[in-house]
XYZ file of C-alpha atoms in Angstrom:
385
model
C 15.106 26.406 -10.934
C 14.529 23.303 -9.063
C 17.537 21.539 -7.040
C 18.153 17.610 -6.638
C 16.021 15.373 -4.481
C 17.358 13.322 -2.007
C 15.900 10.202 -0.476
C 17.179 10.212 3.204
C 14.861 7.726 5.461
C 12.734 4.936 4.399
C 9.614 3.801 6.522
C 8.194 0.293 5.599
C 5.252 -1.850 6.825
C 4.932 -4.578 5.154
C 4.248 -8.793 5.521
C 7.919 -8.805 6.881
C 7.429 -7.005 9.624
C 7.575 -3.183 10.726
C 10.966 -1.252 9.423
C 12.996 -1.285 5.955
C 15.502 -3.417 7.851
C 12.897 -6.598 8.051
C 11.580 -5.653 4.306
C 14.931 -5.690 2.755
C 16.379 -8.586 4.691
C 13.475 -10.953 3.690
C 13.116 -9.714 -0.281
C 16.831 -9.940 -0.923
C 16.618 -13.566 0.980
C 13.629 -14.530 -1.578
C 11.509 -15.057 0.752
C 7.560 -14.896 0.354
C 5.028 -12.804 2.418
C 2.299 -14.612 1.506
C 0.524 -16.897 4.102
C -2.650 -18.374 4.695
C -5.158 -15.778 6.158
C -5.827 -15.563 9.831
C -7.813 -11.780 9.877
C -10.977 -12.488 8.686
C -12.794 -15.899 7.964
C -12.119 -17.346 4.976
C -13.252 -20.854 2.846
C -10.595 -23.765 2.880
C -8.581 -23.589 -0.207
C -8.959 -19.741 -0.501
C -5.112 -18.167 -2.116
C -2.790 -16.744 0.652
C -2.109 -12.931 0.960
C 0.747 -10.674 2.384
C -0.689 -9.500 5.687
C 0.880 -6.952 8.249
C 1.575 -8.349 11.762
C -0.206 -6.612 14.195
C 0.665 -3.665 15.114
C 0.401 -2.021 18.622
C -1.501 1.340 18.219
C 0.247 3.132 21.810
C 3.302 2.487 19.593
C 2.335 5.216 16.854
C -0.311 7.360 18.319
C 0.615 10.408 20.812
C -2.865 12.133 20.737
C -5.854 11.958 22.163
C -7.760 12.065 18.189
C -5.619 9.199 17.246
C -7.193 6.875 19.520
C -9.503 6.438 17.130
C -7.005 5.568 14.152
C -8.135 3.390 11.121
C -5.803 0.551 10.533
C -4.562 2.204 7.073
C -4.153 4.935 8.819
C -2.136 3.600 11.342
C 0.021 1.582 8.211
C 0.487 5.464 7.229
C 1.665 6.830 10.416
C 3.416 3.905 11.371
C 5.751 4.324 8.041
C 6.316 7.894 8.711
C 7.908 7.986 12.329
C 9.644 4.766 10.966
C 10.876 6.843 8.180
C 11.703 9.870 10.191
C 13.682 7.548 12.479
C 16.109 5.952 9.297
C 16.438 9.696 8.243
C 17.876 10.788 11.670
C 14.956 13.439 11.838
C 13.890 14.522 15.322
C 10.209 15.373 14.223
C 9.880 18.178 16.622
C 12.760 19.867 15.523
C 11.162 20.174 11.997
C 9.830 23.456 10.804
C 5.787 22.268 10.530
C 5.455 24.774 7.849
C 8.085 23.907 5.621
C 7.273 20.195 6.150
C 5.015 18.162 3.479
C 3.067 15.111 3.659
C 1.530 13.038 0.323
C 0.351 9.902 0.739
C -1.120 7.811 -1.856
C -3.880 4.569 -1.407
C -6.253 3.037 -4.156
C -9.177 1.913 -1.837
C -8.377 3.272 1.485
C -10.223 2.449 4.984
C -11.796 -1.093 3.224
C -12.122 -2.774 6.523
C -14.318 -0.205 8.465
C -16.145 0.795 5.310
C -17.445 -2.676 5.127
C -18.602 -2.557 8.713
C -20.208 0.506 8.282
C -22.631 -0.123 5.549
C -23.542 -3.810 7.081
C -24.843 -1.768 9.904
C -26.166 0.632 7.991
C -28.181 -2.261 5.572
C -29.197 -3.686 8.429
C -30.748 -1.339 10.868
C -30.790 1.589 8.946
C -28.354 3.594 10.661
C -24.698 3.361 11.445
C -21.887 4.491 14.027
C -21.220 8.713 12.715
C -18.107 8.532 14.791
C -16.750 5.899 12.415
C -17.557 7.894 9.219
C -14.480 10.278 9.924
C -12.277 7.044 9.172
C -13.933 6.616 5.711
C -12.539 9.285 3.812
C -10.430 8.847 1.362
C -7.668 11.770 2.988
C -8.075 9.901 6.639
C -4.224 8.413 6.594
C -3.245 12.227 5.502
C -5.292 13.956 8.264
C -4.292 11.341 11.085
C -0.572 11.685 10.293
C -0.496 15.516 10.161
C -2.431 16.092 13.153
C 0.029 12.990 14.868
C 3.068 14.494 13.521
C 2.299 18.281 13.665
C 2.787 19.069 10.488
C 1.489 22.360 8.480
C 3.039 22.703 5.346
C 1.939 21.186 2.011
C -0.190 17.809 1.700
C -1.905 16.010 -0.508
C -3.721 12.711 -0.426
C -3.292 10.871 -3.925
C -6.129 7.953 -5.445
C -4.289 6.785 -8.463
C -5.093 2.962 -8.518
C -2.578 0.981 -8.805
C 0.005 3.947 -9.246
C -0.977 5.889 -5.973
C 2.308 5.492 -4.318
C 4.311 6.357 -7.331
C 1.997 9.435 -7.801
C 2.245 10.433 -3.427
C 6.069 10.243 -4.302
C 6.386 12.376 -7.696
C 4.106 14.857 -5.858
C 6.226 15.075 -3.243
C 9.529 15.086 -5.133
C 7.639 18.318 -6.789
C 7.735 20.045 -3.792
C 11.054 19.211 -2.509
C 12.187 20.026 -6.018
C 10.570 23.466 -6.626
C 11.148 24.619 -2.698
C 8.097 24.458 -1.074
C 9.044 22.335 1.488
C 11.919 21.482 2.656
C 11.496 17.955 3.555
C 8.612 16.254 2.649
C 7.072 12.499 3.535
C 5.795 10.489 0.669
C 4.225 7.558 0.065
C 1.548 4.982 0.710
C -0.775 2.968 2.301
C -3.374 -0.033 1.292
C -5.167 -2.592 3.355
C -6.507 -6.467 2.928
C -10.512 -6.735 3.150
C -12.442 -9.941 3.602
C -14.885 -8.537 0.797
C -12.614 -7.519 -1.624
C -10.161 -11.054 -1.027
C -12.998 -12.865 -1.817
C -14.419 -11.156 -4.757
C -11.381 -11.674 -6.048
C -10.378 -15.454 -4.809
C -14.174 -16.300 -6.599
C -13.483 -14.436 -9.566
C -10.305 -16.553 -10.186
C -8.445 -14.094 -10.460
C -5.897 -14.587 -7.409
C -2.868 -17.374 -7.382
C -2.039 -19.838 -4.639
C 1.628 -19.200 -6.033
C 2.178 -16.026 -8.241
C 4.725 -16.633 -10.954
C 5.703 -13.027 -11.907
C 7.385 -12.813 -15.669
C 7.342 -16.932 -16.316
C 4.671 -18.531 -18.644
C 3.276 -20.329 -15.409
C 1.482 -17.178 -14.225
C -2.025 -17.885 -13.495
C -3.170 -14.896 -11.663
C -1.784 -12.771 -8.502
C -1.647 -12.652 -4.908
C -3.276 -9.636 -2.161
C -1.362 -7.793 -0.153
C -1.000 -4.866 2.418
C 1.123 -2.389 3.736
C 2.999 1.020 3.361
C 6.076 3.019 2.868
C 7.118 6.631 3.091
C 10.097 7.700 1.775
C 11.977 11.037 3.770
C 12.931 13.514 0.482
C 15.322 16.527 1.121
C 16.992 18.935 -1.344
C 20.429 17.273 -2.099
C 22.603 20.246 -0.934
C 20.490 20.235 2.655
C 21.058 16.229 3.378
C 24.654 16.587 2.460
C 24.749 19.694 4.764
C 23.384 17.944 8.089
C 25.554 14.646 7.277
C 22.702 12.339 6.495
C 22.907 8.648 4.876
C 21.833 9.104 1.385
C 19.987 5.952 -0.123
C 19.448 7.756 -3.701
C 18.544 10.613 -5.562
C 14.758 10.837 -7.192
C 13.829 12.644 -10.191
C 11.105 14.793 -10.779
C 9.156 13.081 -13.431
C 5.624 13.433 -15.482
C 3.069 10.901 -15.832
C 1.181 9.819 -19.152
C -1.706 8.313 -20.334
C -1.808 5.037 -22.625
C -5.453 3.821 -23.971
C -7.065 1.114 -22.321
C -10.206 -0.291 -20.488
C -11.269 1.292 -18.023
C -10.816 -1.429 -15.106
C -7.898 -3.289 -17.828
C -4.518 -3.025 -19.098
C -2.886 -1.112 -22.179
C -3.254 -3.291 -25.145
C -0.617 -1.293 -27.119
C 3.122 -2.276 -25.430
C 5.085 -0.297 -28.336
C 3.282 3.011 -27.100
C 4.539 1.855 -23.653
C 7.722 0.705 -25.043
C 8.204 4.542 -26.486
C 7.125 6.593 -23.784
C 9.431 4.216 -21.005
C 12.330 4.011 -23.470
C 13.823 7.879 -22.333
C 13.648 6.659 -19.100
C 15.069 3.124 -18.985
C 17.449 3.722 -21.868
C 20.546 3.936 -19.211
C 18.964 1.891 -16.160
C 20.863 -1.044 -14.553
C 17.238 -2.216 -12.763
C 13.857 -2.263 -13.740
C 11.505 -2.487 -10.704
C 8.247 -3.991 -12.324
C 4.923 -4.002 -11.349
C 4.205 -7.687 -12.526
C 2.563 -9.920 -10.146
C 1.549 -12.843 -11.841
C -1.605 -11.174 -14.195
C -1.201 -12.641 -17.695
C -2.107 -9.196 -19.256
C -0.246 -7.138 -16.831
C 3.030 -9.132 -17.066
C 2.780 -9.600 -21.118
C 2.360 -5.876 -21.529
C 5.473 -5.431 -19.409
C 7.419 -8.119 -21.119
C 6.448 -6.680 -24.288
C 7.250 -3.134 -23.381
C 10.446 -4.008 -22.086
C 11.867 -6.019 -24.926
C 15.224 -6.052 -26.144
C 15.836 -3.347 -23.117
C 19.330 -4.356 -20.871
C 18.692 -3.605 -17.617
C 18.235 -6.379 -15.169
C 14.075 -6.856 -13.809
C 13.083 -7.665 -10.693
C 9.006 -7.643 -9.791
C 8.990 -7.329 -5.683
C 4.854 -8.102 -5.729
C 5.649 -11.516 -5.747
C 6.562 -11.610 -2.270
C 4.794 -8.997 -1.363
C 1.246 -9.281 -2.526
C -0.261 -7.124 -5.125
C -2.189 -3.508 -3.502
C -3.297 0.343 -4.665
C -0.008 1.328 -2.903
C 2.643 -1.144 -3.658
C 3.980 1.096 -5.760
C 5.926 2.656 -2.745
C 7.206 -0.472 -1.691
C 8.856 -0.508 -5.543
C 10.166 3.064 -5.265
C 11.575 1.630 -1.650
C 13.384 -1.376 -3.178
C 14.472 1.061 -5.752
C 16.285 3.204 -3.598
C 17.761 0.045 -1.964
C 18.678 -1.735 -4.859
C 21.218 1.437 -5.422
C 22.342 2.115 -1.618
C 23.566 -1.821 -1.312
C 24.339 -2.480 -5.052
C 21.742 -5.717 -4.696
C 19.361 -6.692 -6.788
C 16.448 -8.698 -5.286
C 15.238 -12.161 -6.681
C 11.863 -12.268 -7.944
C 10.014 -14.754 -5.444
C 7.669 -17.105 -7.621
C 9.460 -17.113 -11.186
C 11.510 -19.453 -12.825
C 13.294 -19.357 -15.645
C 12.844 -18.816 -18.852
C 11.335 -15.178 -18.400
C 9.189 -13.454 -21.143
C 10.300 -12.066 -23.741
C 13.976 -13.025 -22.820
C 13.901 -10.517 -19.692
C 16.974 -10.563 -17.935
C 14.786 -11.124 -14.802
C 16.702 -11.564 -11.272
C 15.541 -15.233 -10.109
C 16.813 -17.389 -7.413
C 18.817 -15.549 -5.853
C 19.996 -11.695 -5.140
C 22.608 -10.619 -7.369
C 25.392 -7.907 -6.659
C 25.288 -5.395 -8.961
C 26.174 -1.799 -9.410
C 23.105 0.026 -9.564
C 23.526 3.764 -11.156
C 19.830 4.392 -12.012
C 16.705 1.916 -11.216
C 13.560 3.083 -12.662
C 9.858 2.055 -11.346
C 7.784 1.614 -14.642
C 4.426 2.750 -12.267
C 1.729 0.984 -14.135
C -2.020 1.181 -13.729
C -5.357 -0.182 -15.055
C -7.350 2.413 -17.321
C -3.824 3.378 -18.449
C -2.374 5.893 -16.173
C 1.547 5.094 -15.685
C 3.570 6.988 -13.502
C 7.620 6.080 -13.462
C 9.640 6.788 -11.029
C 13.384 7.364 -11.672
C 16.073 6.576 -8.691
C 19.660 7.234 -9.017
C 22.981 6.842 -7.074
C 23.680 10.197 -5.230
């Protein structure tokens, strides 16, 4: 029989700096991420995007191998000593075995992959002692071999719902007792090849307007979190802070495009209803894409809870998913519901969408609708411990 999860620790990197303290201070103030880029060259005029601030490597890394981290990699890592910290977890007094890791990311180590095969167009051959960082389980092998951990992992691609899927993986094994605490989470990166494809495909905003008939497109982003899950009973035991409870929970399947949204919001409608039926907060993945926010809107019709869409200040990535589950788990710890940075009344569809300003409000249950291109959705259900 399985036993109740418990979220205990929250790691975050994200345009607001490193720690959940910086992430939830900013969103709750309604204040934006998004900035004009200053990584990689860009034309004048290109849209703005949520970067990380540099982060010190010395900071994160204790080994010799992790010298030669990736930067998603180090997003990864990063979040999970930062989560083990907010947990009150020494991580050498955890039993390796018993201790999981699943991390989740769309696209991975962009940034080096891009060097890599410009050298490799150009002269025919490239650096091997890069190609380790290319793989798609990199973040997963950096952070177990950083952290020392033995016990169950998994590295998740899910597009847009890979941190949802890292975190219902790892409230699996927390849930069934294979581990006994497990990290979970994820990780995505900005790329000047990808930004761009995008910025000349219009398909990115200067200002995303999540929910509001304005929207006109989205904005990039980067950045992690990891969430610390224990068995209820075991977090009560050693006295820990409790931000939530998480529910084991199944994805499904809708019909669509392969690189496009459902088209069919009363199939989405159905299969969220269960799930939202009792929620005080909706976390939604709407950023500012007219399809993506219209099949939300639709789906989420004549619902009551209150909506609040966090990728509008924090940029739009495989991953940021986590970052929802994260606010989430907030939104019911401080009983505060976030604004939705870019959107103005009225919302579609007569949402009940948080605007303005953040709004106290007891949160029982807050539920992350997880949805992905090609139709994969993966919802995530938080509730007050």
């Amino acid at each position: 029989m399985s036993v109740p999860v418990a979220i205990t620790g929250l790691g975050v990197v994200s345009a607001f700096g490193h720690g959940v303290e910086s992430f939830w201070r900013a969103l709750t103030a309604g204040e934006s991420g998004l900035r004009p880029i200053d990584r990689f060259p860009v034309a004048p005029g290109t849209a703005p995007a949520a970067a990380v601030p540099p982060m010190v490597v010395h900071d994160h890394v204790r080994t010799p191998v992790g010298r030669r981290i990736d930067r998603v990699s180090l997003f990864a890592l990063a979040a999970c000593r930062l989560a083990a910290q907010d947990a009150g977890l020494a991580l050498g007094g955890l039993p390796p075995a018993r201790t999981g890791l699943v991390l989740g990311s769309a696209y991975g180590n962009l940034e080096e992959t891009a060097t890599f095969l410009d050298r490799l167009f150009a002269r025919g051959t490239a650096n091997p002692l890069l190609f380790p960082n290319l793989v798609m389980n990199a973040p997963l092998s950096y952070a177990s071999l950083e952290l020392g951990l033995t016990g169950p992992g998994a590295m998740i691609s899910a597009g847009e719902v890979s941190g949802e899927g890292a975190i219902a993986c790892g409230t699996d094994l927390v849930a069934e007792r294979v581990a006994d605490v497990c990290f979970a989470g994820g990780a995505d990166e900005l790329s000047e090849p990808f930004h761009r494809a995008l910025d000349e495909a219009r398909r990115l905003s200067r200002t995303p307007h999540p929910l509001d008939g304005r929207a006109d497109g989205f904005a990039l982003g980067e950045g992690a979190a990891v969430l610390v899950l224990e068995p209820l009973t075991r977090a009560r035991a050693r006295g820990a802070r409790l931000y939530a409870t998480v529910a084991p929970a199944s994805g499904f399947s809708l019909p669509a495009p392969v690189h496009g949204w459902p088209h069919d919001a009363a199939a989405l409608a159905a299969r969220l209803a269960p799930m939202i039926a009792d929620a005080d907060l909706v976390v939604a993945a709407a950023n500012g894409d007219r399809a993506l926010d219209a099949l939300e809107a639709d789906a989420c019709r004549g619902r009551t809870p209150a909506v609040t869409a966090p990728r509008g200040a924090t940029g739009s990535f495989g991953s940021a998913g986590a970052l929802a589950v994260a606010t989430a788990a907030l939104a019911v710890a401080h009983g505060l519901l976030p604004p939705t940075v870019g959107h103005a009344p009225p919302a579609r569809r007569g949402l009940d969408v948080v605007a303005g300003r953040a709004r106290r409000a007891a949160v029982r249950v807050a539920v992350v609708d997880g949805l992905a291109r090609g139709g994969a959705c993966r919802p995530i259900r938080v509730e007050a411990a």
